Coordinates of C-alpha atoms in Angstrom, one line a residue:
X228 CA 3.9 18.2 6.2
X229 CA 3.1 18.5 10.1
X230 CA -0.5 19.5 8.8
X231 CA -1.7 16.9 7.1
X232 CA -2.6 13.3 7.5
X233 CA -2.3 11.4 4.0
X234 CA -3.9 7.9 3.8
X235 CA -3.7 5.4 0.4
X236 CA -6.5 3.1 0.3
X237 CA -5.4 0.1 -2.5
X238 CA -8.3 -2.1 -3.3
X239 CA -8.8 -5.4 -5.8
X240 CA -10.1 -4.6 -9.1
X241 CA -13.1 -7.1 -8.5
X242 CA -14.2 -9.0 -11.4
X243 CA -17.6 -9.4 -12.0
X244 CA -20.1 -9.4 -9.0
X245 CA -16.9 -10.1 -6.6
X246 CA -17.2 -8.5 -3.0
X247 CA -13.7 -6.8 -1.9
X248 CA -13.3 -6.4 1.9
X249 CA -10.8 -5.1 4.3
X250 CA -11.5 -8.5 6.3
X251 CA -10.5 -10.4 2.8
X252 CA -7.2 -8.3 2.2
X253 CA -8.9 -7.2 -0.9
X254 CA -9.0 -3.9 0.9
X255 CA -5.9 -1.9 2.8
X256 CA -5.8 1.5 4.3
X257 CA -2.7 3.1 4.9
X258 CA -1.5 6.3 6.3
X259 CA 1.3 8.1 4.9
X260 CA 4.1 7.1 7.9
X261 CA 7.2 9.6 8.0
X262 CA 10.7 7.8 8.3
X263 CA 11.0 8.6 11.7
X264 CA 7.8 6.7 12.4
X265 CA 8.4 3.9 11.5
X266 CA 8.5 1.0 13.0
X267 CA 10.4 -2.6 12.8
X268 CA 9.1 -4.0 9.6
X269 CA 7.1 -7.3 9.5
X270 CA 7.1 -9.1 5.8
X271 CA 3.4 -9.8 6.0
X272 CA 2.7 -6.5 6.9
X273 CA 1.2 -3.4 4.1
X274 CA 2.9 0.1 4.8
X275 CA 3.5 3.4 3.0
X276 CA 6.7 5.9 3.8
X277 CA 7.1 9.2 2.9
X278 CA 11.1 9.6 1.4
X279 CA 10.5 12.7 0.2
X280 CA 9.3 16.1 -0.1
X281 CA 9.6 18.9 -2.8
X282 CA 7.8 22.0 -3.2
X283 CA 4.1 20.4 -3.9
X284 CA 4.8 16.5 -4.5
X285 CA 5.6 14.4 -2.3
X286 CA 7.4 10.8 -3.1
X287 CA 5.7 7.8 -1.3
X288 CA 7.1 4.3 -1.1
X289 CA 4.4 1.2 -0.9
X290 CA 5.6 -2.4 0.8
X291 CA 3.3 -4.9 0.3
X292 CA 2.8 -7.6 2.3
X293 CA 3.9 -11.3 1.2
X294 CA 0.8 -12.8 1.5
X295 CA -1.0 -10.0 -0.4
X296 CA -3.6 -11.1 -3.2
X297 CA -1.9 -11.6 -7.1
X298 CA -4.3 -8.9 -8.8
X299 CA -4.8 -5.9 -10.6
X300 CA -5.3 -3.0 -7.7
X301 CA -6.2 0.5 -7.8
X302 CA -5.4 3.2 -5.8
X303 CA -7.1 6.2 -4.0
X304 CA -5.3 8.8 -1.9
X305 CA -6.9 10.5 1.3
X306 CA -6.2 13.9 2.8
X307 CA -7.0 15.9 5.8
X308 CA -6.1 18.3 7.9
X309 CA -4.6 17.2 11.8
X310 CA -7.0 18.9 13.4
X311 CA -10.3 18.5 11.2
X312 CA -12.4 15.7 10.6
X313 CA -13.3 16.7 6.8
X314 CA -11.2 14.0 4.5
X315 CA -10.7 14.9 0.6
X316 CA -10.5 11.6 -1.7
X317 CA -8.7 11.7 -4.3
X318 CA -9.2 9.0 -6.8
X319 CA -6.6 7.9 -9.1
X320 CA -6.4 6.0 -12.8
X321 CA -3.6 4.3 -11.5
X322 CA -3.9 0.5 -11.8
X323 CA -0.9 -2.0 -11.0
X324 CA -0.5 -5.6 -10.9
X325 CA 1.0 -7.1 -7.9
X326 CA 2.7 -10.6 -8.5
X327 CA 4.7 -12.5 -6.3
X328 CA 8.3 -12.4 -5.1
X329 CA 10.2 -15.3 -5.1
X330 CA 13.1 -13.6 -3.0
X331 CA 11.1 -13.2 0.1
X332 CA 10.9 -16.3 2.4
X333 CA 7.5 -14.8 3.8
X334 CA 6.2 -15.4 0.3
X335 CA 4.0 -18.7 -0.5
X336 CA 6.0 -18.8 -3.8
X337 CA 9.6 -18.0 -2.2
X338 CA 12.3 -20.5 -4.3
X339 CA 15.1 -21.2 -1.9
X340 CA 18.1 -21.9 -4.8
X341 CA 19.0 -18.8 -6.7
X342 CA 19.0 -20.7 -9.7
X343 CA 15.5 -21.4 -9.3
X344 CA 14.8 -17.3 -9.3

């Protein structure tokens, strides 16, 4: 754990001939931040904690940000060693759909009246 730097990159499936950028929020890069690193959260911020370790898997919990893009995304995980430059990617088959959340007041969609949720 104090050996290795893990990073998730989660990207828009584009459609078509559609360009994804980091600039766009198509694109985010995250590194793997333990509980004791983190910091205070913002809603329209992207990060990724580790809660867990066992043996040889590791459990990873993603916050999106509010005003992140309603799309199919995929994921890729990154690893390395502290001390080395060499990075091992690790692309996945997983694919999720991000929506919206109507709790959050960040959210462009957010419904004030519960009944409205």
């Amino acid at each position: 754990e104090d050996r290795d730097v893990i990073s998730l990159m989660l990207a828009v499936d584009p459609k078509d001939e559609d360009k994804i950028s980091h600039g766009h929020g198509t694109v985010v890069y995250l590194p793997v931040e333990s509980r004791s690193e983190s910091v205070e959260e913002d809603e329209h911020d992207w990060r990724a904690t580790l809660d867990a370790v066992e043996d040889n898997v590791l459990t990873v919990s993603v916050t999106t940000s509010a005003l992140a893009s309603v799309s199919r995304w995929q994921l890729s995980i990154d690893t390395k060693l502290v001390d080395t430059e060499q990075i091992k990617s690790y692309g996945t088959s997983v694919q999720f759909y991000l929506l919206f959340n109507p709790w959050c007041e960040s959210d462009p969609v957010y419904l004030e009246g519960e009944d409205l949720r």
